[in-house]
Amino acid sequence: MTIPTPETVTMQRVLGRRTLWAYGVIAAALLTLIALGHDGRRLGQLMALALPGLVWLLWPVSSPMLHRLRTGFVWLWVMGFALDGVVRAYLLHTYQAASDSSFIQTAAANTNGREASEYLSMHWRAMLLWSVALLVAGLVVGRYAGRGARASMVLPRRAVTSLCMATLVLGSVGYLIEPWRRLHPALFWTQWSESVDKLRAGWADQQEVRKRALARATFTAPTMAQEGPSTVVLVITDSVNRDNLALYGYQRATTPRLLAQKAQLQNQLLVVRNAWSVDASTLPSLRNMFLFGLPPTENPQHVLALARAAGYKVWWMSNHDDIAIAQQHGMLADVLKSVNRTPGRAGASLDGELLDDVQQALEDSAERKLIVVHLMGAHPHYSLRFPEGANPFDEQIDEVEESLEGSGRPAWVRRLRHEYDAALLYQDFVVSETLEMTRKVGPVDGYRAWMYLSDHGQEVGHVGNYAGHSRSTASGYRIPTVIWHNSETEAYRPGMGGRPFRTDWAGWTIADLLKIHWTGDATDRNVLADNYRWQAPTLPVQVESFED
């Protein structure tokens, strides 16, 4: 038997302390990574679940193969929690939303492979930053995971025993308590994936939901407030912030056509100055818009079902290749048309391609017509929302450019603002054309009305170095709303444009334009009604006032 020399014993003790140091470094790295995506009580709960996987580092092994196996296990274990923390942190930073929120799950359920690649090309900078953080963590953990206890080391028994006991007791508590256990990345993301799949399955089973909506509307027996022909055109655009429209005072000439029509039509064209969406993404906004902002438990009417029950022929025209939107709304129409044949919300088809279909619908012989036109608007990618070479704001030094530069906005944000404004200029052409056609195409007699609004806004360097959907800034909710009708006896009164408006009440205003009445009609939520009573919505962002 070989008696170890004092130098050997000293070295074995040094290596033993290095094992404890490695345990501490990895635990600190775990705490940092978990803290990125969790805070408060959940931070402690996740640490309780994560630390037991590190105990093996303190168990001496002699086999080189077992040592490599342990190193790989600890690395995978820690990086599982690290990936969870980084993903949650990215979602919180980008969308101010928890990963298990309906906002995130709905977006995931409504995303296909093409959309995912488009999303990557749009947000690669932020994702690269978080990926680098994850890579650095992986290198650090990999280095220290290889310093686990070996049979030849001398470990401080009391310290190791206390550390193991504390870790295992805390871990046992974590795994025994179900609310804690469900936070484990393996369980959480498995259940998250199942929830997303159930959401998709629910959309696939929308046919029965549509049947019930039509039956409910028919049973209500809506009536028309006036006889004769009636044509209503509803134009819904995507991601348009009213702050970027010259119609609302923006410094750039983004709406020359609408401004000209406002000057021509005077009090027949109502520009609602204080219009707000209550949702920062398309699906919940459209749901609120067409279901009167009411919860599913109240079995709300659907605007399109009511229109059909009242005798309207309904068109749904879309430049969105979106299964969820078509299932929930579009397929309630008599006629469903889509000009976008490319999967993905960033398809390159231009909104102007819908204008021929709008004209055909206006020329249809039906006595009552509701034509819904759902545009891509200024949805990212902005550069795909206008014809090539049609960006007059590119490299233009004007008030907007100087303001952005003065606010410290980087070049890439300023470039996206130029593209965004060019998309709005093109939208001005498309939207104003729908108004012009509503006024002049088809039979000249009868009642006609037109309404234009956006589903939500967009943050493009207004308050930060960011471009895209935003739940954390008012820009994500500030939208345009413009209304016209040809009834000379019902010109909009001065001051009506200053009324605040919210999209989850839009259904009441659309029903008013359709001249539909039914049991349960709430006129005090119709921005055009004499008895309109405003109630401020609760938004994720603080808004001092919803009025000028």
Coordinates of C-alpha atoms in Angstrom, one line a residue:
M1 CA 0.0 0.0 0.0
T2 CA 1.4 3.4 -1.0
I3 CA 1.3 6.0 1.6
P4 CA 0.5 9.5 0.0
T5 CA 3.0 12.1 0.6
P6 CA 2.1 15.4 2.3
E7 CA 2.4 17.1 -1.1
T8 CA -0.1 14.6 -2.6
V9 CA -2.6 15.1 0.3
T10 CA -2.3 18.8 -0.2
M11 CA -3.0 18.5 -3.9
Q12 CA -6.0 16.2 -3.3
R13 CA -7.5 18.7 -0.8
V14 CA -6.9 21.5 -3.3
L15 CA -8.7 19.5 -6.0
G16 CA -11.5 18.8 -3.5
R17 CA -11.9 22.5 -2.8
R18 CA -12.0 23.1 -6.6
T19 CA -14.9 20.7 -6.8
L20 CA -16.8 22.8 -4.2
W21 CA -15.8 25.9 -6.1
A22 CA -17.1 24.4 -9.3
Y23 CA -20.4 23.5 -7.6
G24 CA -20.7 27.1 -6.4
V25 CA -19.9 28.6 -9.8
I26 CA -22.4 26.5 -11.6
A27 CA -25.1 27.2 -8.9
A28 CA -24.3 30.9 -9.3
A29 CA -24.7 30.6 -13.1
L30 CA -28.0 28.8 -12.6
L31 CA -29.2 31.5 -10.4
T32 CA -28.3 34.2 -12.9
L33 CA -29.9 32.4 -15.8
I34 CA -33.1 31.6 -14.0
A35 CA -33.3 35.2 -12.7
L36 CA -33.4 36.4 -16.3
G37 CA -36.9 34.8 -16.8
H38 CA -38.2 34.6 -13.2
D39 CA -38.4 36.8 -10.2
G40 CA -39.6 36.8 -6.7
R41 CA -41.0 33.5 -5.3
R42 CA -40.6 31.7 -8.6
L43 CA -36.8 32.3 -8.6
G44 CA -36.5 30.3 -5.4
Q45 CA -38.8 27.6 -6.6
L46 CA -36.8 27.1 -9.8
M47 CA -33.6 27.0 -7.9
A48 CA -35.1 24.3 -5.6
L49 CA -35.8 22.2 -8.7
A50 CA -32.5 22.8 -10.4
L51 CA -30.0 22.3 -7.6
P52 CA -30.5 18.6 -7.0
G53 CA -29.1 17.9 -10.4
L54 CA -25.8 19.3 -9.2
V55 CA -25.3 16.9 -6.2
W56 CA -23.7 14.3 -8.4
L57 CA -20.7 16.7 -8.8
L58 CA -19.9 16.1 -5.1
W59 CA -20.1 12.3 -5.3
P60 CA -16.6 10.8 -5.9
V61 CA -16.2 8.6 -9.0
S62 CA -13.2 6.7 -10.2
S63 CA -14.3 5.5 -13.7
P64 CA -13.3 7.9 -16.5
M65 CA -16.5 6.9 -18.4
L66 CA -18.7 7.6 -15.4
H67 CA -16.9 11.0 -15.0
R68 CA -17.7 11.9 -18.6
L69 CA -21.3 10.8 -18.2
R70 CA -21.7 12.9 -15.1
T71 CA -20.1 15.9 -16.9
G72 CA -22.6 15.6 -19.8
F73 CA -25.6 15.1 -17.5
V74 CA -24.8 18.1 -15.4
W75 CA -24.3 20.2 -18.5
L76 CA -27.6 19.2 -20.1
W77 CA -29.4 19.6 -16.8
V78 CA -28.1 23.1 -16.2
M79 CA -28.6 24.2 -19.8
G80 CA -32.2 23.0 -19.8
F81 CA -32.9 25.5 -17.0
A82 CA -30.7 28.1 -18.8
L83 CA -32.6 27.8 -22.0
D84 CA -35.9 28.1 -20.1
G85 CA -34.7 31.3 -18.4
V86 CA -33.4 32.8 -21.7
V87 CA -36.5 32.1 -23.7
R88 CA -38.7 33.6 -20.9
A89 CA -36.4 36.6 -20.6
Y90 CA -36.6 37.2 -24.4
L91 CA -40.4 37.1 -24.4
L92 CA -40.6 39.4 -21.4
H93 CA -38.1 41.8 -22.9
T94 CA -39.7 41.8 -26.4
Y95 CA -43.4 41.5 -25.7
Q96 CA -43.7 42.1 -21.9
A97 CA -45.6 38.9 -21.8
A98 CA -45.2 35.6 -19.9
S99 CA -44.5 32.6 -22.0
D100 CA -47.7 30.9 -20.8
S101 CA -49.9 34.0 -21.5
S102 CA -52.6 33.7 -24.1
F103 CA -50.8 36.4 -26.1
I104 CA -47.8 34.2 -26.6
Q105 CA -49.6 30.9 -27.0
T106 CA -52.0 32.4 -29.6
A107 CA -49.1 33.8 -31.6
A108 CA -47.3 30.4 -31.4
A109 CA -50.4 28.5 -32.5
N110 CA -50.9 30.9 -35.4
T111 CA -47.3 30.5 -36.7
N112 CA -46.1 28.1 -39.4
G113 CA -42.6 27.3 -40.6
R114 CA -42.6 30.2 -43.1
E115 CA -43.6 32.7 -40.5
A116 CA -41.0 31.4 -38.1
S117 CA -38.2 32.1 -40.7
E118 CA -39.6 35.5 -41.4
Y119 CA -39.7 36.3 -37.7
L120 CA -36.1 35.3 -37.4
S121 CA -35.1 37.6 -40.2
M122 CA -36.9 40.4 -38.5
H123 CA -35.7 39.9 -34.9
W124 CA -32.3 38.3 -35.4
R125 CA -30.5 41.0 -33.5
A126 CA -32.3 40.5 -30.3
M127 CA -32.2 36.7 -30.7
L128 CA -28.5 36.8 -31.4
L129 CA -27.8 38.7 -28.2
W130 CA -29.7 36.2 -26.1
S131 CA -28.1 33.3 -28.0
V132 CA -24.6 34.7 -27.2
A133 CA -25.6 34.9 -23.5
L134 CA -26.7 31.2 -23.6
L135 CA -23.5 30.2 -25.4
V136 CA -21.3 31.9 -22.8
A137 CA -23.3 30.2 -20.1
G138 CA -22.8 26.8 -21.9
L139 CA -19.0 27.3 -22.1
V140 CA -18.8 28.3 -18.4
V141 CA -20.9 25.4 -17.2
G142 CA -19.1 22.9 -19.5
R143 CA -15.8 24.0 -18.1
Y144 CA -16.8 23.6 -14.4
A145 CA -19.0 20.5 -14.8
G146 CA -15.8 18.6 -15.6
R147 CA -14.4 19.4 -12.2
G148 CA -16.7 17.0 -10.3
A149 CA -15.3 14.9 -7.4
R150 CA -13.0 12.1 -8.2
A151 CA -12.1 9.1 -5.9
S152 CA -8.6 10.4 -5.5
M153 CA -9.7 13.8 -4.0
V154 CA -10.0 14.7 -0.4
L155 CA -13.3 16.6 0.2
P156 CA -14.3 18.5 3.4
R157 CA -16.8 16.0 4.6
R158 CA -18.8 18.4 6.9
A159 CA -19.2 21.0 4.2
V160 CA -20.1 18.4 1.5
T161 CA -22.6 16.6 3.8
S162 CA -24.3 19.9 4.8
L163 CA -24.5 21.1 1.2
C164 CA -25.9 17.8 -0.1
M165 CA -28.5 17.6 2.7
A166 CA -29.7 21.2 2.1
T167 CA -29.9 20.7 -1.6
L168 CA -31.7 17.4 -1.5
V169 CA -34.2 18.6 1.2
L170 CA -35.0 21.7 -0.7
G171 CA -35.3 19.8 -3.9
S172 CA -37.6 17.2 -2.3
V173 CA -39.9 20.0 -1.3
G174 CA -39.9 21.5 -4.8
Y175 CA -40.7 18.2 -6.5
L176 CA -43.4 17.2 -4.0
I177 CA -45.3 20.5 -4.3
E178 CA -47.2 20.4 -7.6
P179 CA -47.2 24.2 -8.4
W180 CA -43.4 24.1 -8.0
R181 CA -43.0 20.9 -9.9
R182 CA -44.9 22.3 -12.9
L183 CA -42.3 25.0 -13.3
H184 CA -39.6 22.4 -14.3
P185 CA -38.7 23.2 -17.9
A186 CA -39.3 19.7 -19.1
L187 CA -42.9 19.7 -17.6
F188 CA -43.7 23.3 -18.3
W189 CA -42.7 23.3 -22.0
T190 CA -44.4 19.9 -22.6
Q191 CA -47.6 21.3 -21.2
W192 CA -47.1 24.5 -23.1
S193 CA -46.8 22.6 -26.4
E194 CA -49.9 20.6 -25.6
S195 CA -51.8 23.9 -24.9
V196 CA -50.7 25.3 -28.3
D197 CA -51.8 22.1 -30.0
K198 CA -55.2 22.2 -28.3
L199 CA -55.6 25.8 -29.5
R200 CA -54.9 24.8 -33.1
A201 CA -57.3 21.9 -32.7
G202 CA -60.0 24.3 -31.5
W203 CA -59.5 26.5 -34.5
A204 CA -59.8 23.4 -36.8
D205 CA -63.2 22.7 -35.2
Q206 CA -64.6 26.2 -35.9
Q207 CA -67.3 24.9 -38.2
E208 CA -69.6 24.1 -35.4
V209 CA -68.9 27.4 -33.7
R210 CA -69.9 29.2 -36.9
K211 CA -73.1 27.2 -37.2
R212 CA -74.0 28.2 -33.6
A213 CA -73.2 31.9 -34.3
L214 CA -75.5 31.9 -37.4
A215 CA -78.2 30.1 -35.5
R216 CA -77.9 32.6 -32.6
A217 CA -78.1 35.6 -34.9
T218 CA -81.1 34.1 -36.8
F219 CA -82.9 33.5 -33.5
T220 CA -82.3 37.1 -32.5
A221 CA -84.1 38.2 -35.7
P222 CA -82.3 41.5 -36.2
T223 CA -84.3 44.2 -38.0
M224 CA -83.3 47.0 -40.4
A225 CA -83.8 50.6 -39.3
Q226 CA -84.5 51.6 -42.9
E227 CA -85.7 50.0 -46.1
G228 CA -84.0 49.9 -49.5
P229 CA -80.5 49.2 -50.8
S230 CA -77.6 49.3 -48.3
T231 CA -73.9 49.0 -48.9
V232 CA -71.3 49.1 -46.1
V233 CA -67.6 48.7 -46.6
L234 CA -65.4 47.9 -43.6
V235 CA -61.6 48.3 -44.1
I236 CA -59.4 46.8 -41.4
T237 CA -55.7 47.4 -41.8
D238 CA -52.9 45.8 -39.8
S239 CA -50.3 47.6 -37.6
V240 CA -51.1 51.2 -38.4
N241 CA -50.2 53.8 -35.8
R242 CA -52.2 57.0 -36.2
D243 CA -49.2 59.0 -35.0
N244 CA -47.6 58.3 -38.4
L245 CA -50.5 59.6 -40.5
A246 CA -50.5 63.1 -41.8
L247 CA -54.3 63.0 -41.4
Y248 CA -53.6 63.0 -37.6
G249 CA -50.9 65.7 -37.8
Y250 CA -47.7 63.7 -38.7
Q251 CA -45.0 65.8 -40.3
R252 CA -44.5 63.5 -43.3
A253 CA -47.0 63.4 -46.2
T254 CA -48.2 59.9 -45.5
T255 CA -51.9 60.4 -46.3
P256 CA -52.3 63.0 -49.1
R257 CA -55.4 61.2 -50.6
L258 CA -57.3 60.9 -47.3
L259 CA -56.5 64.5 -46.6
A260 CA -57.9 65.5 -50.0
Q261 CA -61.0 63.5 -49.4
K262 CA -61.5 65.0 -45.9
A263 CA -61.3 68.5 -47.5
Q264 CA -63.9 67.5 -50.1
L265 CA -66.4 65.6 -47.9
Q266 CA -66.2 67.9 -44.9
N267 CA -68.6 66.8 -42.1
Q268 CA -69.5 63.6 -44.0
L269 CA -66.1 62.2 -43.2
L270 CA -65.5 61.7 -39.5
V271 CA -61.9 61.4 -38.4
V272 CA -61.9 59.9 -34.8
R273 CA -58.8 61.6 -33.3
N274 CA -58.7 59.4 -30.1
A275 CA -59.0 55.9 -31.3
W276 CA -57.5 53.0 -29.4
S277 CA -57.1 49.3 -29.7
V278 CA -57.3 47.3 -26.5
D279 CA -55.1 44.6 -28.0
A280 CA -51.5 44.7 -29.4
S281 CA -51.9 41.8 -31.8
T282 CA -54.3 40.8 -34.6
L283 CA -56.2 37.8 -33.4
P284 CA -57.6 39.1 -30.0
S285 CA -58.3 42.5 -31.6
L286 CA -60.4 41.0 -34.4
R287 CA -62.2 38.8 -31.9
N288 CA -63.1 41.8 -29.8
M289 CA -64.0 43.8 -32.8
F290 CA -66.5 41.3 -34.2
L291 CA -67.8 39.9 -31.0
F292 CA -68.5 43.3 -29.4
G293 CA -65.7 42.9 -26.8
L294 CA -67.8 40.4 -24.8
P295 CA -66.4 37.3 -23.2
P296 CA -67.3 33.8 -24.6
T297 CA -69.3 33.1 -21.5
E298 CA -71.9 35.6 -22.6
N299 CA -72.4 33.9 -26.0
P300 CA -71.9 37.1 -27.9
Q301 CA -73.3 37.8 -31.3
H302 CA -70.9 38.0 -34.3
V303 CA -71.2 41.0 -36.5
L304 CA -71.0 39.0 -39.7
A305 CA -73.7 36.5 -38.5
L306 CA -76.0 39.4 -37.5
A307 CA -75.5 41.0 -40.9
R308 CA -76.4 37.8 -42.7
A309 CA -79.4 37.3 -40.5
A310 CA -80.6 40.8 -41.4
G311 CA -80.4 40.0 -45.1
Y312 CA -76.9 41.3 -46.0
K313 CA -74.7 39.4 -48.5
V314 CA -71.3 39.4 -46.8
W315 CA -67.8 39.4 -48.4
W316 CA -64.6 38.8 -46.6
M317 CA -61.6 39.9 -48.7
S318 CA -58.2 39.4 -47.2
N319 CA -54.5 39.8 -48.0
H320 CA -53.7 37.6 -45.0
D321 CA -52.9 33.9 -45.4
D322 CA -54.1 33.2 -41.9
I323 CA -56.0 30.0 -41.0
A324 CA -57.2 31.3 -37.6
I325 CA -58.6 34.5 -39.0
A326 CA -60.4 32.7 -41.8
Q327 CA -61.8 30.1 -39.5
Q328 CA -63.0 32.5 -36.8
H329 CA -64.3 35.3 -39.1
G330 CA -63.8 34.9 -42.8
M331 CA -65.8 31.7 -43.3
L332 CA -68.8 33.3 -41.8
A333 CA -69.1 35.4 -45.0
D334 CA -71.0 34.3 -48.1
V335 CA -68.0 35.0 -50.2
L336 CA -64.4 34.5 -49.0
K337 CA -61.6 35.8 -51.1
S338 CA -57.8 35.9 -50.5
V339 CA -55.2 37.3 -52.8
N340 CA -52.3 36.1 -50.7
R341 CA -51.3 32.7 -51.8
T342 CA -48.0 32.6 -49.9
P343 CA -48.1 31.1 -46.3
G344 CA -46.9 33.6 -43.7
R345 CA -48.1 36.9 -42.6
A346 CA -45.1 38.5 -44.3
G347 CA -46.2 37.4 -47.7
A348 CA -45.2 39.9 -50.4
S349 CA -48.6 40.4 -52.1
L350 CA -49.6 44.0 -52.0
D351 CA -52.9 45.2 -50.6
G352 CA -53.8 46.9 -53.8
E353 CA -54.4 43.5 -55.4
L354 CA -57.8 43.4 -53.5
L355 CA -59.2 46.5 -55.2
D356 CA -60.5 44.6 -58.2
D357 CA -62.4 42.3 -55.9
V358 CA -63.8 45.2 -54.0
Q359 CA -65.1 46.7 -57.3
Q360 CA -66.7 43.4 -58.3
A361 CA -68.5 43.1 -54.9
L362 CA -69.8 46.7 -55.2
E363 CA -71.1 45.9 -58.6
D364 CA -72.9 42.8 -57.3
S365 CA -76.7 42.9 -57.6
A366 CA -77.4 42.1 -54.0
E367 CA -79.6 44.7 -52.3
R368 CA -77.7 44.7 -49.1
K369 CA -74.0 44.2 -49.1
L370 CA -71.3 44.1 -46.3
I371 CA -67.8 44.1 -47.7
V372 CA -65.0 43.5 -45.2
V373 CA -61.5 44.2 -46.6
H374 CA -58.7 42.9 -44.3
L375 CA -55.4 44.4 -45.4
M376 CA -51.8 43.6 -44.4
G377 CA -51.3 47.3 -43.8
A378 CA -47.9 48.0 -42.2
H379 CA -47.3 44.6 -40.7
P380 CA -43.6 43.7 -40.6
H381 CA -41.7 43.3 -42.9
Y382 CA -42.4 47.0 -43.7
S383 CA -40.4 46.8 -47.0
L384 CA -42.9 44.3 -48.4
R385 CA -45.9 46.6 -47.8
F386 CA -45.3 49.0 -50.7
P387 CA -44.1 48.6 -54.3
E388 CA -40.4 48.4 -55.0
G389 CA -38.8 51.8 -55.4
A390 CA -41.8 53.6 -53.8
N391 CA -40.1 54.9 -50.7
P392 CA -39.9 58.7 -50.8
F393 CA -38.6 58.9 -47.2
D394 CA -35.5 56.7 -47.7
E395 CA -32.4 58.8 -46.9
Q396 CA -34.5 61.9 -46.7
I397 CA -33.4 64.5 -44.2
D398 CA -36.5 66.0 -42.7
E399 CA -38.1 66.8 -39.3
V400 CA -38.8 63.2 -38.6
E401 CA -35.3 62.0 -39.4
E402 CA -33.7 64.8 -37.3
S403 CA -36.1 64.0 -34.4
L404 CA -35.2 60.3 -34.5
E405 CA -31.5 61.0 -34.7
G406 CA -31.8 63.6 -31.9
S407 CA -33.4 61.0 -29.8
G408 CA -30.5 58.6 -30.3
R409 CA -32.3 56.1 -32.5
P410 CA -29.8 53.9 -34.3
A411 CA -29.6 53.7 -38.1
W412 CA -31.5 50.5 -38.4
V413 CA -34.5 51.9 -36.4
R414 CA -34.5 55.0 -38.6
R415 CA -34.4 52.9 -41.7
L416 CA -37.4 50.9 -40.5
R417 CA -39.3 54.1 -39.7
H418 CA -38.7 55.2 -43.3
E419 CA -40.0 51.9 -44.6
Y420 CA -43.0 52.0 -42.2
D421 CA -43.9 55.5 -43.4
A422 CA -43.6 54.4 -47.0
A423 CA -46.0 51.5 -46.2
L424 CA -48.5 54.0 -44.8
L425 CA -48.2 56.1 -47.9
Y426 CA -49.1 53.1 -50.0
Q427 CA -51.9 52.3 -47.5
D428 CA -53.3 55.8 -48.1
F429 CA -53.7 54.9 -51.8
V430 CA -55.4 51.6 -51.1
V431 CA -57.7 52.9 -48.3
S432 CA -58.7 56.0 -50.2
E433 CA -59.5 54.0 -53.3
T434 CA -61.9 51.8 -51.2
L435 CA -63.6 55.0 -50.1
E436 CA -63.8 56.4 -53.6
M437 CA -65.3 53.1 -54.9
T438 CA -67.8 52.9 -52.0
R439 CA -69.0 56.3 -53.0
K440 CA -69.2 55.8 -56.8
V441 CA -69.1 52.2 -57.9
G442 CA -72.3 50.2 -58.4
P443 CA -75.9 51.3 -58.2
V444 CA -76.0 55.0 -57.3
D445 CA -79.2 54.8 -55.2
G446 CA -79.5 53.7 -51.6
Y447 CA -77.6 54.1 -48.4
R448 CA -73.8 53.7 -48.4
A449 CA -71.3 53.7 -45.5
W450 CA -67.6 53.1 -45.1
M451 CA -65.4 52.6 -42.1
Y452 CA -61.6 52.3 -41.8
L453 CA -59.6 51.3 -38.7
S454 CA -56.6 49.4 -37.7
D455 CA -56.5 46.3 -35.5
H456 CA -53.6 47.7 -33.4
G457 CA -50.6 50.0 -33.6
Q458 CA -46.9 49.6 -34.0
E459 CA -43.8 50.9 -32.2
V460 CA -41.3 52.2 -34.7
G461 CA -38.8 54.2 -32.7
H462 CA -41.4 56.3 -31.0
V463 CA -40.2 55.8 -27.5
G464 CA -37.3 53.3 -27.8
N465 CA -34.9 51.5 -30.0
Y466 CA -37.4 48.9 -31.2
A467 CA -39.7 48.3 -34.2
G468 CA -42.6 45.9 -34.2
H469 CA -45.7 44.9 -32.1
S470 CA -45.5 46.4 -28.7
R471 CA -47.6 45.7 -25.6
S472 CA -45.5 48.0 -23.4
T473 CA -45.8 51.3 -25.2
A474 CA -48.9 53.4 -26.2
S475 CA -47.8 53.1 -29.8
G476 CA -48.9 49.5 -29.8
Y477 CA -52.5 50.7 -29.2
R478 CA -52.9 54.1 -31.0
I479 CA -54.8 53.5 -34.2
P480 CA -56.7 55.5 -36.9
T481 CA -60.5 55.3 -37.3
V482 CA -62.3 57.1 -40.1
I483 CA -66.1 56.8 -40.9
W484 CA -68.2 58.1 -43.9
H485 CA -71.8 57.7 -45.0
N486 CA -73.8 59.3 -47.7
S487 CA -76.7 60.4 -45.6
E488 CA -76.8 64.2 -45.9
T489 CA -79.4 64.5 -43.1
E490 CA -77.0 62.8 -40.7
A491 CA -73.8 64.8 -41.1
Y492 CA -71.4 64.3 -38.2
R493 CA -71.6 67.0 -35.7
P494 CA -68.6 69.2 -34.8
G495 CA -66.8 67.8 -31.9
M496 CA -67.8 64.2 -32.5
G497 CA -64.3 63.4 -33.8
G498 CA -62.9 64.2 -30.4
R499 CA -64.8 61.3 -28.7
P500 CA -62.5 58.6 -27.5
F501 CA -63.0 55.2 -29.3
R502 CA -62.0 51.6 -28.5
T503 CA -61.9 48.8 -30.9
D504 CA -63.5 46.3 -28.6
W505 CA -66.6 48.4 -29.0
A506 CA -66.3 48.8 -32.7
G507 CA -69.0 46.1 -33.3
W508 CA -71.6 48.5 -32.0
T509 CA -70.6 51.2 -34.4
I510 CA -70.4 48.7 -37.3
A511 CA -74.0 47.6 -36.5
D512 CA -75.1 51.2 -36.5
L513 CA -73.6 51.7 -39.9
L514 CA -75.4 48.5 -41.0
K515 CA -78.7 50.0 -39.6
I516 CA -79.2 46.8 -37.7
H517 CA -81.2 46.6 -34.4
W518 CA -81.7 43.5 -32.2
T519 CA -82.4 42.6 -28.7
G520 CA -79.3 43.3 -26.7
D521 CA -78.2 46.2 -28.8
A522 CA -76.1 48.6 -26.6
T523 CA -76.2 52.0 -28.3
D524 CA -74.2 53.7 -25.4
R525 CA -71.1 51.9 -26.8
N526 CA -71.6 53.2 -30.3
V527 CA -69.3 56.2 -30.8
L528 CA -71.9 57.7 -33.2
A529 CA -74.8 57.5 -30.8
D530 CA -76.2 60.5 -28.9
N531 CA -76.1 58.5 -25.6
Y532 CA -72.5 57.3 -26.1
R533 CA -70.8 56.8 -22.7
W534 CA -67.0 56.4 -22.7
Q535 CA -65.3 54.0 -20.3
A536 CA -61.5 53.8 -20.4
P537 CA -60.1 50.4 -21.1
T538 CA -57.4 48.8 -19.0
L539 CA -54.3 48.4 -21.0
P540 CA -50.9 46.8 -20.1
V541 CA -49.3 50.2 -20.6
Q542 CA -50.2 53.4 -18.6
V543 CA -52.1 55.9 -20.6
E544 CA -52.6 59.3 -18.9
S545 CA -55.6 60.3 -21.0
F546 CA -57.5 58.7 -23.9
E547 CA -58.5 62.1 -25.2
D548 CA -56.6 65.1 -26.6

